[in-house]
Amino acid sequence: MTVSMLALAGAAPAAYAQDKEITFINCGDSLTAGYADYFAEWEAENPGYKVVPEVVGWGQCQDKVTTLAAAGTPVALAYVGSRTLKQFAMNDLIVPVPMTDEEKASYYNFVPETVTFDGTQWGVPVAFSTKALFWNKDLFEEAGLDPDTPPKTWEEKIAFAKQVTENTDAAGYGAVAKTFDNTMHQFLHWVYTNDGLVIDADGNITLNSPQVLAALTALDDIIPYSEEGPTAYEQNEVRAIWLDGGVAMIEASVGAALRAEEAGMNWGVAPLPLGPDAKGPGTLLITDSLAVFKGTGVEEQAISLAKFITAPERQWAAEMAQGLTPLRPLEPQTSELVEEAPYWKPFLDGIEFGGPEPLFTDYIGLQNVMIEMVQSVVTGAAEPQAALEKAASELEQYK
């Protein structure tokens, strides 16, 4: 018996040795499509390590990741908005995830810039969003507009919105101005369709420029032809009004196309209308990323996992399952996508002259300043130039 017990004791460490865990926070209602299989494949190639995912709802996800990191108990890998990367990096909470030139070249232009700070990449792009203009063809026809001809310029967009408002029971345009993050995002669509910029590569605030002033002025000009009380609505709520026939035009992601088809609407989609200084089709380029947090002891393996699950073919499958804009112009998949669903084209065309979400050390500060600026103009509390000067000055403390 004694011999047997000693034998078992000697075998215990090997028999019960546990794999090192790579904890992973995945934002959403369920684990991203395909990830369970990808984790299993990666684990098979990396014996001794086990991926432990946790799904956290969108409303709490970012806060949980940040709280854990700040408390010194970070997860190894987490889904984050790319806008948070600069703040995480400045606070020494994440490790760099440098891209090779080949990796950078595989993405659409500006995608690597969404995760780049001080010349270094701090995350792996994992989700991509672009926007296009949707219009209700029936409302256009009712207003006396050509239902098959969308506005191509800001001037036309404002004029079309006015004509719809004056000749139908609907509003011409769905304005977004609620105290919510996508109010800033929606305004940046105007900025990036007029060759504007909030902050340059050297860290200079460039918000107070003729291009951005024109954008804020155009938004001010279209408000009389928008839904009543735009400060009460965020983009999904405005989309719902559009789906119900309450507004004629909105700017939205490709998800609006799927919902319009389900609703049986007579609709169209086109590139975002352009401002006077535009060099070509533009849109805000928003990415989410996988960030590797510092101090877990498995940083190297977490980087390996992040790059494994976002490799081109795997990433493409996950994007299509979620209805996301492709991060890479992967061929022949991209061409086949546009051929099978032509409504995808405007979402890809706007990338060439689009711009990334501005990276600030305090993205909440950035967001609040931009929202306040938009709301002050939309409500008539401030003129565009005064609102712009005030916002540009306040942004200095957050860059």
CSV table of C-alpha atoms in Angstrom, one decimal:
chain,number,residue,atom,x,y,z
A,1,MET,CA,0.0,0.0,0.0
A,2,THR,CA,2.8,2.4,0.9
A,3,VAL,CA,4.5,1.7,-2.4
A,4,SER,CA,1.3,2.3,-4.2
A,5,MET,CA,0.6,5.6,-2.4
A,6,LEU,CA,4.1,6.8,-3.2
A,7,ALA,CA,3.7,6.0,-6.8
A,8,LEU,CA,0.4,7.9,-7.0
A,9,ALA,CA,1.9,10.9,-5.2
A,10,GLY,CA,4.8,10.9,-7.6
A,11,ALA,CA,2.4,10.9,-10.6
A,12,ALA,CA,0.0,13.5,-9.3
A,13,PRO,CA,1.9,16.6,-10.6
A,14,ALA,CA,1.9,15.4,-14.2
A,15,ALA,CA,-1.6,13.9,-14.1
A,16,TYR,CA,-3.2,17.0,-12.7
A,17,ALA,CA,-1.0,19.7,-14.2
A,18,GLN,CA,-3.3,22.4,-15.6
A,19,ASP,CA,-2.9,24.3,-18.8
A,20,LYS,CA,-2.0,28.0,-18.6
A,21,GLU,CA,-5.1,30.0,-19.2
A,22,ILE,CA,-5.5,32.8,-21.7
A,23,THR,CA,-8.5,34.7,-20.5
A,24,PHE,CA,-10.4,36.5,-23.2
A,25,ILE,CA,-13.3,39.0,-23.0
A,26,ASN,CA,-15.6,38.9,-26.1
A,27,CYS,CA,-18.1,41.8,-26.3
A,28,GLY,CA,-21.6,40.9,-27.5
A,29,ASP,CA,-24.5,38.6,-26.7
A,30,SER,CA,-22.7,35.5,-27.8
A,31,LEU,CA,-19.2,34.3,-28.7
A,32,THR,CA,-18.2,35.6,-32.1
A,33,ALA,CA,-19.1,33.1,-34.9
A,34,GLY,CA,-16.3,30.7,-35.5
A,35,TYR,CA,-14.3,31.6,-32.5
A,36,ALA,CA,-14.9,28.3,-30.6
A,37,ASP,CA,-13.5,26.3,-33.5
A,38,TYR,CA,-10.6,28.8,-33.9
A,39,PHE,CA,-9.7,28.5,-30.2
A,40,ALA,CA,-9.7,24.7,-30.5
A,41,GLU,CA,-7.4,24.8,-33.5
A,42,TRP,CA,-5.0,27.2,-31.8
A,43,GLU,CA,-4.9,25.1,-28.6
A,44,ALA,CA,-4.1,22.1,-30.7
A,45,GLU,CA,-1.1,24.0,-32.1
A,46,ASN,CA,-0.1,25.4,-28.7
A,47,PRO,CA,-0.2,22.6,-26.1
A,48,GLY,CA,-0.1,23.7,-22.5
A,49,TYR,CA,-2.4,26.7,-23.1
A,50,LYS,CA,-6.2,27.0,-22.9
A,51,VAL,CA,-8.4,29.8,-24.0
A,52,VAL,CA,-11.0,30.8,-21.5
A,53,PRO,CA,-13.5,33.2,-23.1
A,54,GLU,CA,-16.1,35.3,-21.3
A,55,VAL,CA,-18.9,37.0,-23.2
A,56,VAL,CA,-19.8,40.4,-21.8
A,57,GLY,CA,-22.7,42.6,-23.1
A,58,TRP,CA,-21.9,45.6,-25.2
A,59,GLY,CA,-23.1,48.0,-22.5
A,60,GLN,CA,-20.7,46.7,-19.8
A,61,CYS,CA,-17.9,45.2,-21.9
A,62,GLN,CA,-15.6,48.2,-22.2
A,63,ASP,CA,-16.0,49.2,-18.6
A,64,LYS,CA,-15.2,45.7,-17.3
A,65,VAL,CA,-12.0,45.4,-19.4
A,66,THR,CA,-10.9,48.9,-18.2
A,67,THR,CA,-11.7,48.2,-14.6
A,68,LEU,CA,-9.9,44.9,-14.5
A,69,ALA,CA,-6.8,46.4,-16.1
A,70,ALA,CA,-6.7,49.4,-13.8
A,71,ALA,CA,-7.1,47.1,-10.8
A,72,GLY,CA,-4.0,45.1,-11.8
A,73,THR,CA,-6.0,42.0,-12.6
A,74,PRO,CA,-6.3,42.2,-16.4
A,75,VAL,CA,-7.5,39.6,-18.8
A,76,ALA,CA,-5.0,38.4,-21.3
A,77,LEU,CA,-6.9,39.4,-24.4
A,78,ALA,CA,-9.9,41.7,-24.8
A,79,TYR,CA,-12.2,43.1,-27.5
A,80,VAL,CA,-11.9,46.9,-27.2
A,81,GLY,CA,-12.8,50.0,-29.2
A,82,SER,CA,-9.7,51.1,-31.0
A,83,ARG,CA,-10.2,54.6,-29.7
A,84,THR,CA,-9.2,53.3,-26.2
A,85,LEU,CA,-5.8,52.0,-27.3
A,86,LYS,CA,-3.9,55.3,-26.9
A,87,GLN,CA,-5.2,55.7,-23.3
A,88,PHE,CA,-4.3,52.1,-22.4
A,89,ALA,CA,-0.8,52.4,-23.9
A,90,MET,CA,-0.1,55.7,-22.2
A,91,ASN,CA,-1.1,54.1,-18.9
A,92,ASP,CA,1.2,51.1,-19.6
A,93,LEU,CA,-1.7,48.6,-19.5
A,94,ILE,CA,-1.2,46.9,-22.9
A,95,VAL,CA,1.7,45.7,-24.9
A,96,PRO,CA,2.5,46.6,-28.5
A,97,VAL,CA,1.4,44.3,-31.3
A,98,PRO,CA,3.6,45.5,-34.2
A,99,MET,CA,2.6,44.8,-37.7
A,100,THR,CA,4.9,43.9,-40.5
A,101,ASP,CA,4.8,45.9,-43.7
A,102,GLU,CA,3.1,42.9,-45.3
A,103,GLU,CA,0.4,42.8,-42.6
A,104,LYS,CA,-0.2,46.5,-42.9
A,105,ALA,CA,-0.6,46.2,-46.7
A,106,SER,CA,-3.2,43.4,-46.4
A,107,TYR,CA,-5.7,45.9,-44.8
A,108,TYR,CA,-7.7,48.6,-46.4
A,109,ASN,CA,-6.0,51.9,-46.2
A,110,PHE,CA,-6.2,53.7,-42.8
A,111,VAL,CA,-7.2,50.5,-41.0
A,112,PRO,CA,-3.7,50.2,-39.5
A,113,GLU,CA,-3.8,53.9,-38.5
A,114,THR,CA,-6.8,53.2,-36.3
A,115,VAL,CA,-4.6,51.1,-34.0
A,116,THR,CA,-1.4,53.1,-34.4
A,117,PHE,CA,0.0,55.5,-31.7
A,118,ASP,CA,3.5,57.0,-31.7
A,119,GLY,CA,4.5,54.8,-34.7
A,120,THR,CA,3.5,51.5,-33.0
A,121,GLN,CA,0.5,49.3,-33.3
A,122,TRP,CA,-1.3,48.5,-30.1
A,123,GLY,CA,-4.0,46.2,-31.1
A,124,VAL,CA,-5.1,43.8,-33.9
A,125,PRO,CA,-8.1,45.1,-35.9
A,126,VAL,CA,-11.0,42.8,-35.4
A,127,ALA,CA,-14.2,44.6,-36.6
A,128,PHE,CA,-14.7,47.4,-39.1
A,129,SER,CA,-17.6,49.8,-39.7
A,130,THR,CA,-18.2,52.2,-42.5
A,131,LYS,CA,-21.3,54.2,-43.4
A,132,ALA,CA,-23.3,55.1,-46.5
A,133,LEU,CA,-26.4,57.2,-47.3
A,134,PHE,CA,-29.8,55.4,-47.3
A,135,TRP,CA,-32.9,56.9,-48.8
A,136,ASN,CA,-36.6,56.1,-49.0
A,137,LYS,CA,-37.5,56.0,-52.7
A,138,ASP,CA,-41.2,56.3,-52.0
A,139,LEU,CA,-40.8,59.5,-50.0
A,140,PHE,CA,-38.5,60.9,-52.7
A,141,GLU,CA,-41.2,60.3,-55.3
A,142,GLU,CA,-43.9,61.7,-53.1
A,143,ALA,CA,-41.8,64.9,-52.7
A,144,GLY,CA,-41.3,65.3,-56.4
A,145,LEU,CA,-37.7,64.0,-56.5
A,146,ASP,CA,-36.3,61.3,-58.7
A,147,PRO,CA,-36.5,58.2,-56.6
A,148,ASP,CA,-33.5,56.7,-58.2
A,149,THR,CA,-31.2,59.7,-57.8
A,150,PRO,CA,-29.6,60.2,-54.4
A,151,PRO,CA,-27.9,63.5,-53.4
A,152,LYS,CA,-24.2,63.5,-54.3
A,153,THR,CA,-23.2,66.7,-52.5
A,154,TRP,CA,-24.1,68.3,-49.1
A,155,GLU,CA,-25.9,71.1,-51.0
A,156,GLU,CA,-28.1,68.5,-52.7
A,157,LYS,CA,-28.7,66.6,-49.5
A,158,ILE,CA,-29.9,69.8,-47.8
A,159,ALA,CA,-32.1,70.7,-50.7
A,160,PHE,CA,-33.6,67.2,-51.0
A,161,ALA,CA,-34.3,67.2,-47.3
A,162,LYS,CA,-36.0,70.5,-47.6
A,163,GLN,CA,-38.2,69.3,-50.5
A,164,VAL,CA,-39.2,66.2,-48.6
A,165,THR,CA,-40.1,68.1,-45.4
A,166,GLU,CA,-42.2,70.6,-47.3
A,167,ASN,CA,-44.0,68.1,-49.5
A,168,THR,CA,-44.6,65.1,-47.3
A,169,ASP,CA,-45.5,64.3,-43.8
A,170,ALA,CA,-42.0,62.9,-43.2
A,171,ALA,CA,-38.7,64.7,-42.2
A,172,GLY,CA,-36.1,64.9,-44.9
A,173,TYR,CA,-33.1,63.8,-42.8
A,174,GLY,CA,-32.4,61.8,-39.7
A,175,ALA,CA,-30.1,63.8,-37.5
A,176,VAL,CA,-28.2,62.2,-34.6
A,177,ALA,CA,-27.5,64.4,-31.6
A,178,LYS,CA,-28.3,62.4,-28.4
A,179,THR,CA,-25.8,62.3,-25.6
A,180,PHE,CA,-24.3,59.1,-26.9
A,181,ASP,CA,-21.0,58.1,-28.5
A,182,ASN,CA,-22.4,57.8,-32.1
A,183,THR,CA,-23.3,61.5,-32.1
A,184,MET,CA,-19.6,62.2,-32.4
A,185,HIS,CA,-19.3,59.4,-35.0
A,186,GLN,CA,-22.1,60.7,-37.1
A,187,PHE,CA,-20.6,64.2,-37.1
A,188,LEU,CA,-17.2,62.7,-38.2
A,189,HIS,CA,-18.9,61.5,-41.4
A,190,TRP,CA,-19.4,65.1,-42.3
A,191,VAL,CA,-15.8,65.8,-41.4
A,192,TYR,CA,-14.4,63.0,-43.5
A,193,THR,CA,-16.5,63.8,-46.5
A,194,ASN,CA,-14.9,67.3,-46.7
A,195,ASP,CA,-11.2,66.4,-46.2
A,196,GLY,CA,-11.4,67.5,-42.5
A,197,LEU,CA,-9.4,66.3,-39.5
A,198,VAL,CA,-9.7,66.5,-35.7
A,199,ILE,CA,-6.1,65.9,-34.8
A,200,ASP,CA,-3.1,65.4,-37.0
A,201,ALA,CA,-0.3,62.8,-36.9
A,202,ASP,CA,1.9,65.1,-34.8
A,203,GLY,CA,-0.8,65.6,-32.1
A,204,ASN,CA,-1.9,69.1,-33.2
A,205,ILE,CA,-5.7,69.8,-32.8
A,206,THR,CA,-7.0,70.7,-36.3
A,207,LEU,CA,-10.7,70.8,-35.5
A,208,ASN,CA,-10.9,74.6,-36.0
A,209,SER,CA,-10.4,74.5,-39.7
A,210,PRO,CA,-12.4,75.7,-42.8
A,211,GLN,CA,-13.2,72.1,-43.7
A,212,VAL,CA,-14.7,71.2,-40.3
A,213,LEU,CA,-16.4,74.6,-40.0
A,214,ALA,CA,-18.1,73.8,-43.3
A,215,ALA,CA,-19.2,70.4,-41.9
A,216,LEU,CA,-20.7,71.9,-38.7
A,217,THR,CA,-22.4,74.6,-40.7
A,218,ALA,CA,-23.9,72.1,-43.2
A,219,LEU,CA,-25.2,70.1,-40.2
A,220,ASP,CA,-26.8,73.3,-38.8
A,221,ASP,CA,-28.4,74.0,-42.2
A,222,ILE,CA,-30.1,70.6,-42.5
A,223,ILE,CA,-31.5,70.6,-38.9
A,224,PRO,CA,-34.7,72.4,-39.9
A,225,TYR,CA,-35.5,69.5,-42.2
A,226,SER,CA,-34.7,66.8,-39.7
A,227,GLU,CA,-36.9,64.9,-37.2
A,228,GLU,CA,-38.1,67.0,-34.3
A,229,GLY,CA,-35.8,67.1,-31.3
A,230,PRO,CA,-32.7,65.4,-32.7
A,231,THR,CA,-31.0,65.5,-29.3
A,232,ALA,CA,-33.4,62.7,-28.2
A,233,TYR,CA,-32.1,60.2,-30.8
A,234,GLU,CA,-29.0,58.1,-31.4
A,235,GLN,CA,-28.3,56.3,-34.7
A,236,ASN,CA,-30.3,53.1,-34.1
A,237,GLU,CA,-33.3,55.1,-33.1
A,238,VAL,CA,-33.1,57.3,-36.2
A,239,ARG,CA,-32.7,54.1,-38.2
A,240,ALA,CA,-36.0,52.9,-36.7
A,241,ILE,CA,-37.7,56.1,-37.7
A,242,TRP,CA,-36.4,55.7,-41.3
A,243,LEU,CA,-37.7,52.1,-41.4
A,244,ASP,CA,-41.1,53.4,-40.3
A,245,GLY,CA,-41.1,56.0,-43.1
A,246,GLY,CA,-40.7,58.9,-40.8
A,247,VAL,CA,-37.5,60.3,-42.4
A,248,ALA,CA,-36.3,60.1,-46.0
A,249,MET,CA,-32.5,59.9,-45.5
A,250,ILE,CA,-30.1,58.5,-43.0
A,251,GLU,CA,-26.4,57.6,-42.7
A,252,ALA,CA,-26.0,54.1,-41.5
A,253,SER,CA,-24.0,50.9,-41.7
A,254,VAL,CA,-24.8,47.9,-43.9
A,255,GLY,CA,-27.1,46.5,-41.2
A,256,ALA,CA,-29.8,49.0,-42.4
A,257,ALA,CA,-29.8,47.3,-45.8
A,258,LEU,CA,-30.7,44.0,-44.2
A,259,ARG,CA,-33.4,45.6,-42.1
A,260,ALA,CA,-34.9,47.5,-45.0
A,261,GLU,CA,-35.1,44.3,-47.1
A,262,GLU,CA,-36.8,42.5,-44.2
A,263,ALA,CA,-39.3,45.4,-43.9
A,264,GLY,CA,-40.1,45.4,-47.6
A,265,MET,CA,-39.0,49.0,-48.1
A,266,ASN,CA,-38.4,50.7,-51.4
A,267,TRP,CA,-35.0,52.0,-50.7
A,268,GLY,CA,-31.6,52.9,-52.1
A,269,VAL,CA,-28.0,53.2,-50.8
A,270,ALA,CA,-25.2,55.4,-52.1
A,271,PRO,CA,-21.9,56.9,-51.0
A,272,LEU,CA,-22.1,59.7,-48.5
A,273,PRO,CA,-22.7,63.1,-50.1
A,274,LEU,CA,-19.6,65.2,-50.4
A,275,GLY,CA,-18.6,68.6,-49.1
A,276,PRO,CA,-16.9,71.3,-51.2
A,277,ASP,CA,-13.4,70.3,-50.3
A,278,ALA,CA,-13.8,66.5,-50.6
A,279,LYS,CA,-11.2,64.6,-52.6
A,280,GLY,CA,-13.4,61.6,-53.1
A,281,PRO,CA,-15.9,59.3,-51.3
A,282,GLY,CA,-15.3,59.3,-47.6
A,283,THR,CA,-16.6,57.9,-44.3
A,284,LEU,CA,-15.5,57.5,-40.7
A,285,LEU,CA,-13.5,54.4,-40.4
A,286,ILE,CA,-14.2,52.8,-37.0
A,287,THR,CA,-12.5,49.7,-35.9
A,288,ASP,CA,-12.6,47.5,-32.8
A,289,SER,CA,-9.5,45.6,-31.8
A,290,LEU,CA,-8.0,42.8,-29.8
A,291,ALA,CA,-5.8,44.3,-27.1
A,292,VAL,CA,-3.2,42.3,-25.3
A,293,PHE,CA,-2.9,43.3,-21.6
A,294,LYS,CA,0.3,43.6,-19.7
A,295,GLY,CA,1.2,41.5,-16.6
A,296,THR,CA,-0.6,38.2,-17.3
A,297,GLY,CA,2.5,36.2,-18.0
A,298,VAL,CA,1.0,35.0,-21.3
A,299,GLU,CA,1.4,38.1,-23.4
A,300,GLU,CA,3.3,36.3,-26.2
A,301,GLN,CA,0.7,33.6,-26.5
A,302,ALA,CA,-2.2,36.1,-26.4
A,303,ILE,CA,-0.6,37.9,-29.4
A,304,SER,CA,-0.3,34.6,-31.2
A,305,LEU,CA,-3.9,33.9,-30.5
A,306,ALA,CA,-5.1,37.3,-31.6
A,307,LYS,CA,-3.2,37.0,-34.9
A,308,PHE,CA,-4.5,33.5,-35.4
A,309,ILE,CA,-8.2,34.3,-35.1
A,310,THR,CA,-7.8,37.4,-37.3
A,311,ALA,CA,-5.9,35.7,-40.1
A,312,PRO,CA,-7.5,36.7,-43.5
A,313,GLU,CA,-9.7,33.7,-44.1
A,314,ARG,CA,-10.9,33.3,-40.5
A,315,GLN,CA,-11.5,37.1,-40.2
A,316,TRP,CA,-13.5,37.1,-43.4
A,317,ALA,CA,-15.8,34.4,-42.2
A,318,ALA,CA,-16.4,36.1,-38.8
A,319,GLU,CA,-17.1,39.5,-40.6
A,320,MET,CA,-19.7,38.0,-42.9
A,321,ALA,CA,-21.4,36.2,-40.0
A,322,GLN,CA,-21.8,39.6,-38.3
A,323,GLY,CA,-22.5,41.8,-41.3
A,324,LEU,CA,-19.4,43.8,-40.8
A,325,THR,CA,-17.4,45.8,-43.5
A,326,PRO,CA,-14.4,43.6,-44.5
A,327,LEU,CA,-11.1,44.8,-43.0
A,328,ARG,CA,-9.2,43.5,-46.0
A,329,PRO,CA,-9.8,43.7,-49.7
A,330,LEU,CA,-9.5,39.9,-49.8
A,331,GLU,CA,-10.0,38.5,-53.3
A,332,PRO,CA,-11.9,37.0,-54.9
A,333,GLN,CA,-14.2,37.2,-51.8
A,334,THR,CA,-14.6,41.0,-52.0
A,335,SER,CA,-15.6,41.0,-55.7
A,336,GLU,CA,-18.0,38.2,-55.2
A,337,LEU,CA,-19.6,40.0,-52.2
A,338,VAL,CA,-20.3,43.1,-54.3
A,339,GLU,CA,-21.6,41.0,-57.2
A,340,GLU,CA,-23.9,39.0,-55.0
A,341,ALA,CA,-25.1,42.0,-52.9
A,342,PRO,CA,-24.5,45.3,-54.8
A,343,TYR,CA,-25.5,47.4,-51.8
A,344,TRP,CA,-22.1,46.6,-50.3
A,345,LYS,CA,-20.3,48.8,-52.9
A,346,PRO,CA,-20.8,52.2,-51.3
A,347,PHE,CA,-19.5,50.9,-48.0
A,348,LEU,CA,-16.2,49.9,-49.6
A,349,ASP,CA,-16.0,53.0,-52.0
A,350,GLY,CA,-15.9,55.4,-49.0
A,351,ILE,CA,-12.8,53.8,-47.5
A,352,GLU,CA,-10.3,55.4,-50.0
A,353,PHE,CA,-10.8,59.0,-48.6
A,354,GLY,CA,-12.1,58.1,-45.2
A,355,GLY,CA,-10.5,58.8,-41.9
A,356,PRO,CA,-9.9,56.9,-38.7
A,357,GLU,CA,-11.5,57.6,-35.3
A,358,PRO,CA,-9.3,60.2,-33.6
A,359,LEU,CA,-6.9,58.7,-30.9
A,360,PHE,CA,-6.8,60.7,-27.7
A,361,THR,CA,-5.5,59.8,-24.3
A,362,ASP,CA,-8.9,60.5,-22.9
A,363,TYR,CA,-11.5,59.3,-25.4
A,364,ILE,CA,-14.4,60.0,-23.1
A,365,GLY,CA,-13.2,63.6,-22.8
A,366,LEU,CA,-13.0,63.7,-26.6
A,367,GLN,CA,-16.4,62.2,-27.0
A,368,ASN,CA,-18.1,64.6,-24.5
A,369,VAL,CA,-16.5,67.7,-26.1
A,370,MET,CA,-17.7,66.7,-29.6
A,371,ILE,CA,-21.2,65.8,-28.4
A,372,GLU,CA,-21.5,69.1,-26.6
A,373,MET,CA,-20.3,71.0,-29.7
A,374,VAL,CA,-22.8,69.3,-32.0
A,375,GLN,CA,-25.7,69.7,-29.5
A,376,SER,CA,-25.0,73.4,-29.0
A,377,VAL,CA,-25.3,74.0,-32.7
A,378,VAL,CA,-28.3,71.7,-33.2
A,379,THR,CA,-30.2,73.4,-30.4
A,380,GLY,CA,-29.3,76.9,-31.5
A,381,ALA,CA,-27.3,77.6,-28.3
A,382,ALA,CA,-24.2,78.5,-30.3
A,383,GLU,CA,-23.2,79.4,-33.8
A,384,PRO,CA,-20.9,76.9,-35.6
A,385,GLN,CA,-17.7,79.0,-35.5
A,386,ALA,CA,-18.1,79.8,-31.8
A,387,ALA,CA,-18.9,76.1,-31.0
A,388,LEU,CA,-15.9,75.0,-33.0
A,389,GLU,CA,-13.4,77.3,-31.3
A,390,LYS,CA,-14.6,76.3,-27.9
A,391,ALA,CA,-14.4,72.6,-28.7
A,392,ALA,CA,-10.9,72.9,-30.3
A,393,SER,CA,-9.7,74.7,-27.1
A,394,GLU,CA,-11.1,72.1,-24.8
A,395,LEU,CA,-9.7,69.2,-26.8
A,396,GLU,CA,-6.1,70.3,-25.9
A,397,GLN,CA,-6.4,68.8,-22.5
A,398,TYR,CA,-7.4,65.3,-23.8
A,399,LYS,CA,-4.9,64.7,-26.6
